[in-house]
Amino acid sequence: MYSEKVMDHFNNPRNVGEIENPSGVGTVGNAKCGDIMRMYFDIDDKGIIRDVKFKTFGCGAAVATSSMATELVKGKTVKEALEVTNKAVMEALDGLPPVKVHCSLLAEEAIHAALWDYAKKNDIVIEGLEEPVNDIAEKVEEEEY
Ligand code: FES
């Protein structure tokens, strides 16, 4: 049911933890399943994401997608991080079962929430970044559950 990559990131999640005084931190949840994900970014003055950490209180797929998402955004520019969509995360994990697709949305939205916080703190606008939601259940269609 789960790919080897999903199992690997679930069993050995990368970048778990938190960053003190992060450049940006974002928390998103899903009221339907009760899962919560928080992402911390350390971004240098060139706009490059130097370090990423996450904490996820959630299902195995949420842990695996947040772990993979942190690997994908590390070392990238803020703009490139926006291209790390839930589809990109799923592809990097060799797919997720259909009922778990919404878990990857939590990872995408957590990236956006951390970038949004960074933009707010620095009084900048990140082109293409929309204000993230706190509860992704608002975004997910009923039939995806
Ligand atoms: Fe809620 Fe996976 S079941 S994020």
PDB file of C-alpha atoms and ligand atoms in Angstrom:
ATOM      1  CA  MET A   1       0.000   0.000   0.000  1.00  0.00           C
ATOM      2  CA  TYR A   2       2.812   2.436   0.832  1.00  0.00           C
ATOM      3  CA  SER A   3       5.945   2.889  -1.263  1.00  0.00           C
ATOM      4  CA  GLU A   4       9.353   2.087   0.189  1.00  0.00           C
ATOM      5  CA  LYS A   5      10.161   5.804   0.216  1.00  0.00           C
ATOM      6  CA  VAL A   6       7.061   6.616   2.259  1.00  0.00           C
ATOM      7  CA  MET A   7       7.974   3.891   4.749  1.00  0.00           C
ATOM      8  CA  ASP A   8      11.565   5.147   4.919  1.00  0.00           C
ATOM      9  CA  HIS A   9      10.514   8.758   5.622  1.00  0.00           C
ATOM     10  CA  PHE A  10       7.948   7.567   8.139  1.00  0.00           C
ATOM     11  CA  ASN A  11      10.442   5.369   9.984  1.00  0.00           C
ATOM     12  CA  ASN A  12      13.374   7.793   9.701  1.00  0.00           C
ATOM     13  CA  PRO A  13      11.889  11.246   9.297  1.00  0.00           C
ATOM     14  CA  ARG A  14      14.448  13.900   8.251  1.00  0.00           C
ATOM     15  CA  ASN A  15      14.694  17.340   9.856  1.00  0.00           C
ATOM     16  CA  VAL A  16      12.461  16.717  12.866  1.00  0.00           C
ATOM     17  CA  GLY A  17      12.652  19.433  15.503  1.00  0.00           C
ATOM     18  CA  GLU A  18      12.414  23.166  15.760  1.00  0.00           C
ATOM     19  CA  ILE A  19      14.513  26.232  14.974  1.00  0.00           C
ATOM     20  CA  GLU A  20      14.980  28.912  17.590  1.00  0.00           C
ATOM     21  CA  ASN A  21      14.163  32.376  16.263  1.00  0.00           C
ATOM     22  CA  PRO A  22      13.127  31.090  12.836  1.00  0.00           C
ATOM     23  CA  SER A  23      12.906  33.398   9.808  1.00  0.00           C
ATOM     24  CA  GLY A  24       9.456  31.964   9.291  1.00  0.00           C
ATOM     25  CA  VAL A  25       7.237  29.465  11.075  1.00  0.00           C
ATOM     26  CA  GLY A  26       3.899  28.130   9.940  1.00  0.00           C
ATOM     27  CA  THR A  27       1.338  25.837  11.496  1.00  0.00           C
ATOM     28  CA  VAL A  28      -1.530  24.230   9.672  1.00  0.00           C
ATOM     29  CA  GLY A  29      -4.035  21.621  10.691  1.00  0.00           C
ATOM     30  CA  ASN A  30      -6.843  19.569   9.350  1.00  0.00           C
ATOM     31  CA  ALA A  31      -9.890  19.753  11.553  1.00  0.00           C
ATOM     32  CA  LYS A  32     -11.341  16.596   9.981  1.00  0.00           C
ATOM     33  CA  CYS A  33      -8.567  14.229  11.018  1.00  0.00           C
ATOM     34  CA  GLY A  34      -7.098  16.402  13.791  1.00  0.00           C
ATOM     35  CA  ASP A  35      -3.584  16.350  12.367  1.00  0.00           C
ATOM     36  CA  ILE A  36      -1.238  19.298  12.827  1.00  0.00           C
ATOM     37  CA  MET A  37       2.017  20.209  11.085  1.00  0.00           C
ATOM     38  CA  ARG A  38       4.459  22.983  11.965  1.00  0.00           C
ATOM     39  CA  MET A  39       7.372  24.032   9.780  1.00  0.00           C
ATOM     40  CA  TYR A  40      10.319  26.265  10.702  1.00  0.00           C
ATOM     41  CA  PHE A  41      12.549  27.966   8.114  1.00  0.00           C
ATOM     42  CA  ASP A  42      15.927  29.603   8.526  1.00  0.00           C
ATOM     43  CA  ILE A  43      16.304  31.909   5.510  1.00  0.00           C
ATOM     44  CA  ASP A  44      19.468  33.923   4.812  1.00  0.00           C
ATOM     45  CA  ASP A  45      19.637  37.472   3.473  1.00  0.00           C
ATOM     46  CA  LYS A  46      19.809  36.169  -0.112  1.00  0.00           C
ATOM     47  CA  GLY A  47      16.453  34.466   0.353  1.00  0.00           C
ATOM     48  CA  ILE A  48      17.918  30.966   0.472  1.00  0.00           C
ATOM     49  CA  ILE A  49      16.404  28.441   2.850  1.00  0.00           C
ATOM     50  CA  ARG A  50      19.408  27.330   4.879  1.00  0.00           C
ATOM     51  CA  ASP A  51      17.652  25.091   7.352  1.00  0.00           C
ATOM     52  CA  VAL A  52      14.226  23.544   7.794  1.00  0.00           C
ATOM     53  CA  LYS A  53      12.714  21.661  10.692  1.00  0.00           C
ATOM     54  CA  PHE A  54       9.261  20.274  11.269  1.00  0.00           C
ATOM     55  CA  LYS A  55       7.002  18.848  13.904  1.00  0.00           C
ATOM     56  CA  THR A  56       4.003  16.826  12.890  1.00  0.00           C
ATOM     57  CA  PHE A  57       1.338  15.483  15.137  1.00  0.00           C
ATOM     58  CA  GLY A  58      -0.419  13.299  12.668  1.00  0.00           C
ATOM     59  CA  CYS A  59      -0.719  10.177  10.586  1.00  0.00           C
ATOM     60  CA  GLY A  60       2.186   8.308   9.011  1.00  0.00           C
ATOM     61  CA  ALA A  61       1.602   9.857   5.607  1.00  0.00           C
ATOM     62  CA  ALA A  62       1.657  13.334   7.154  1.00  0.00           C
ATOM     63  CA  VAL A  63       5.009  12.535   8.813  1.00  0.00           C
ATOM     64  CA  ALA A  64       6.448  11.149   5.551  1.00  0.00           C
ATOM     65  CA  THR A  65       5.208  14.081   3.446  1.00  0.00           C
ATOM     66  CA  SER A  66       6.500  16.684   5.894  1.00  0.00           C
ATOM     67  CA  SER A  67       9.868  14.928   6.034  1.00  0.00           C
ATOM     68  CA  MET A  68      10.124  14.826   2.228  1.00  0.00           C
ATOM     69  CA  ALA A  69       8.896  18.427   1.933  1.00  0.00           C
ATOM     70  CA  THR A  70      11.695  19.644   4.222  1.00  0.00           C
ATOM     71  CA  GLU A  71      14.252  17.768   2.105  1.00  0.00           C
ATOM     72  CA  LEU A  72      12.864  19.326  -1.068  1.00  0.00           C
ATOM     73  CA  VAL A  73      12.911  22.944   0.145  1.00  0.00           C
ATOM     74  CA  LYS A  74      16.283  22.859   1.907  1.00  0.00           C
ATOM     75  CA  GLY A  75      18.864  24.915  -0.009  1.00  0.00           C
ATOM     76  CA  LYS A  76      16.236  26.345  -2.330  1.00  0.00           C
ATOM     77  CA  THR A  77      15.285  29.969  -2.806  1.00  0.00           C
ATOM     78  CA  VAL A  78      11.976  31.195  -1.460  1.00  0.00           C
ATOM     79  CA  LYS A  79      10.639  31.271  -5.018  1.00  0.00           C
ATOM     80  CA  GLU A  80      11.747  27.697  -5.741  1.00  0.00           C
ATOM     81  CA  ALA A  81      10.153  26.545  -2.486  1.00  0.00           C
ATOM     82  CA  LEU A  82       6.807  27.671  -3.857  1.00  0.00           C
ATOM     83  CA  GLU A  83       7.190  25.048  -6.577  1.00  0.00           C
ATOM     84  CA  VAL A  84       7.274  22.310  -3.961  1.00  0.00           C
ATOM     85  CA  THR A  85       3.613  21.459  -4.287  1.00  0.00           C
ATOM     86  CA  ASN A  86       1.851  18.500  -2.746  1.00  0.00           C
ATOM     87  CA  LYS A  87       2.149  16.785  -6.134  1.00  0.00           C
ATOM     88  CA  ALA A  88       5.913  17.297  -6.152  1.00  0.00           C
ATOM     89  CA  VAL A  89       6.124  15.837  -2.645  1.00  0.00           C
ATOM     90  CA  MET A  90       3.988  12.849  -3.632  1.00  0.00           C
ATOM     91  CA  GLU A  91       6.071  12.218  -6.737  1.00  0.00           C
ATOM     92  CA  ALA A  92       9.257  12.322  -4.705  1.00  0.00           C
ATOM     93  CA  LEU A  93       7.707   9.698  -2.418  1.00  0.00           C
ATOM     94  CA  ASP A  94       6.684   7.486  -5.350  1.00  0.00           C
ATOM     95  CA  GLY A  95       3.035   8.170  -4.691  1.00  0.00           C
ATOM     96  CA  LEU A  96       0.488   7.924  -1.892  1.00  0.00           C
ATOM     97  CA  PRO A  97      -2.733   5.920  -1.686  1.00  0.00           C
ATOM     98  CA  PRO A  98      -5.706   8.063  -2.832  1.00  0.00           C
ATOM     99  CA  VAL A  99      -7.181   8.347   0.675  1.00  0.00           C
ATOM    100  CA  LYS A 100      -3.877   9.851   1.857  1.00  0.00           C
ATOM    101  CA  VAL A 101      -3.490  12.529  -0.805  1.00  0.00           C
ATOM    102  CA  HIS A 102      -4.936  15.160   1.526  1.00  0.00           C
ATOM    103  CA  CYS A 103      -2.076  14.535   3.974  1.00  0.00           C
ATOM    104  CA  SER A 104       0.369  15.892   1.392  1.00  0.00           C
ATOM    105  CA  LEU A 105      -1.684  19.088   1.184  1.00  0.00           C
ATOM    106  CA  LEU A 106      -0.821  19.701   4.814  1.00  0.00           C
ATOM    107  CA  ALA A 107       2.869  19.738   3.830  1.00  0.00           C
ATOM    108  CA  GLU A 108       2.314  22.172   0.960  1.00  0.00           C
ATOM    109  CA  GLU A 109       0.264  24.478   3.132  1.00  0.00           C
ATOM    110  CA  ALA A 110       2.811  24.345   5.981  1.00  0.00           C
ATOM    111  CA  ILE A 111       5.519  25.510   3.535  1.00  0.00           C
ATOM    112  CA  HIS A 112       3.257  28.357   2.445  1.00  0.00           C
ATOM    113  CA  ALA A 113       2.443  29.283   6.035  1.00  0.00           C
ATOM    114  CA  ALA A 114       6.150  29.461   6.983  1.00  0.00           C
ATOM    115  CA  LEU A 115       6.904  31.565   3.875  1.00  0.00           C
ATOM    116  CA  TRP A 116       3.946  33.816   4.641  1.00  0.00           C
ATOM    117  CA  ASP A 117       5.278  34.409   8.142  1.00  0.00           C
ATOM    118  CA  TYR A 118       8.755  35.170   6.724  1.00  0.00           C
ATOM    119  CA  ALA A 119       7.262  37.652   4.228  1.00  0.00           C
ATOM    120  CA  LYS A 120       5.256  39.352   6.967  1.00  0.00           C
ATOM    121  CA  LYS A 121       8.240  39.650   9.302  1.00  0.00           C
ATOM    122  CA  ASN A 122      10.344  41.171   6.517  1.00  0.00           C
ATOM    123  CA  ASP A 123       7.599  43.287   5.042  1.00  0.00           C
ATOM    124  CA  ILE A 124       7.976  41.770   1.584  1.00  0.00           C
ATOM    125  CA  VAL A 125       5.596  40.262  -0.934  1.00  0.00           C
ATOM    126  CA  ILE A 126       6.400  36.819  -2.340  1.00  0.00           C
ATOM    127  CA  GLU A 127       4.974  36.697  -5.831  1.00  0.00           C
ATOM    128  CA  GLY A 128       2.544  33.820  -6.294  1.00  0.00           C
ATOM    129  CA  LEU A 129       2.105  33.171  -2.571  1.00  0.00           C
ATOM    130  CA  GLU A 130      -1.475  33.315  -1.383  1.00  0.00           C
ATOM    131  CA  GLU A 131      -2.434  33.689   2.246  1.00  0.00           C
ATOM    132  CA  PRO A 132      -2.416  30.155   3.689  1.00  0.00           C
ATOM    133  CA  VAL A 133      -5.346  28.683   5.569  1.00  0.00           C
ATOM    134  CA  ASN A 134      -5.094  27.406   9.139  1.00  0.00           C
ATOM    135  CA  ASP A 135      -7.315  24.457   8.443  1.00  0.00           C
ATOM    136  CA  ILE A 136      -6.816  22.658   5.146  1.00  0.00           C
ATOM    137  CA  ALA A 137     -10.132  20.854   5.567  1.00  0.00           C
ATOM    138  CA  GLU A 138     -11.571  24.062   4.091  1.00  0.00           C
ATOM    139  CA  LYS A 139      -9.650  23.367   0.885  1.00  0.00           C
ATOM    140  CA  VAL A 140     -10.152  19.640   0.515  1.00  0.00           C
ATOM    141  CA  GLU A 141     -13.143  18.211  -1.242  1.00  0.00           C
ATOM    142  CA  GLU A 142     -15.412  15.976   0.797  1.00  0.00           C
ATOM    143  CA  GLU A 143     -14.879  12.980  -1.472  1.00  0.00           C
ATOM    144  CA  GLU A 144     -11.148  12.936  -0.819  1.00  0.00           C
ATOM    145  CA  TYR A 145     -11.755  11.541   2.639  1.00  0.00           C
TER     146      TYR A 145
HETATM  147 FE1  FES B   1      -4.787  13.658   8.574  1.00  0.00          FE
HETATM  148 FE2  FES B   1      -3.117  12.203   7.205  1.00  0.00          FE
HETATM  149  S1  FES B   1      -4.974  11.573   8.077  1.00  0.00           S
HETATM  150  S2  FES B   1      -3.009  14.296   7.612  1.00  0.00           S
END
